Amino acid sequence: MQISDDAQRAIVRELRESGCVFAEDEADLLITWSETMDELHCRVARRVAGAPLEHVLGWADFYGLRIVVEPGVFVPRRRTEFLVHQALTVADDGDIIVDLCCGSGAVGEAVMANRDRCQLSAVDLDPAAVRCARRNIGSKGQVYAGDLYNPLPEHLQGRINVLVANAPYVPTQAIGMMPQDARFYEPAAALDGGRDGLDIQRRIVAEAPRWLAPGGYLLMETSRSQAEYSADMCLRRGLVPRIAISDDLDATVIVARKET
């Protein structure tokens, strides 16, 4: 929609005063994607109150895709594009792909968008995330509601070529130091990884050898400080890990291969 320069400057000022670092860019997006002044004012008010921009707009830009992100669903971070990039280095056309702790389904959707004839299954415990992932993935794959591997069909055991997981890895005591939009608007279960941040990763790694095909890969986002521990977990379960780091995205990914 079109608004006056004075009105746009007022929105930029309001966003900046609320703490938005990229107030001009956010104002442009809010104006462009609003159809009426009432809708625009409502969206600006939600953003000023601290709601993530992606929840206000209803979508996130992720790996060149527009991913639907409903309120209450974990927002895919730009750093997680590195997880997709690493997955694409090991994924082939026609592979069986599984996305655990899928949230909006962004990671699995991005991998599928760059490989042909793959078979995707995505899993999340949160009903809002499952609903959102089904909107994003649509007929391109199956989205299951449940705890990690539990809802996956048994015929996938020993057949998964690429298993990706952006599981929660923030230590419980560090949640309080996260930005307000994450603490107040995203589900705690999508952030809290337990005392050392690795509780969910341990469960994923423990069962991964049973589900991976020979030569298959497990890929997990983690933090740089946790990477050695995450890699050691994989090694103790018979997987061969390496640590991939992107300084540009401040991202760390464990890439662990099941030997043939």
Tab-separated table of C-alpha atoms in Angstrom, residues 1-9 11 27-41:
chain	number	residue	atom	x	y	z
A	1	MET	CA	0.000	0.000	0.000
A	2	GLN	CA	1.026	3.635	-0.409
A	3	ILE	CA	1.298	6.066	2.508
A	4	SER	CA	2.674	9.570	2.852
A	5	ASP	CA	6.347	10.220	3.557
A	6	ASP	CA	5.420	11.787	6.897
A	7	ALA	CA	3.431	8.685	7.902
A	8	GLN	CA	6.303	6.422	6.908
A	9	ARG	CA	8.802	8.483	8.882
A	11	ILE	CA	6.429	4.482	11.653
A	27	ALA	CA	8.807	-0.251	8.044
A	28	ASP	CA	9.102	-0.940	4.315
A	29	LEU	CA	8.039	-4.543	4.811
A	30	LEU	CA	5.145	-3.711	7.105
A	31	ILE	CA	3.844	-1.070	4.691
A	32	THR	CA	4.278	-3.246	1.598
A	33	TRP	CA	2.498	-6.252	3.104
A	34	SER	CA	-0.419	-4.391	4.674
A	35	GLU	CA	-3.583	-3.838	2.659
A	36	THR	CA	-5.264	-1.196	4.827
A	37	MET	CA	-4.196	1.481	7.306
A	38	ASP	CA	-5.937	-0.405	10.104
A	39	GLU	CA	-3.937	-3.528	9.307
A	40	LEU	CA	-0.724	-1.494	9.128
A	41	HIS	CA	-1.337	0.189	12.489
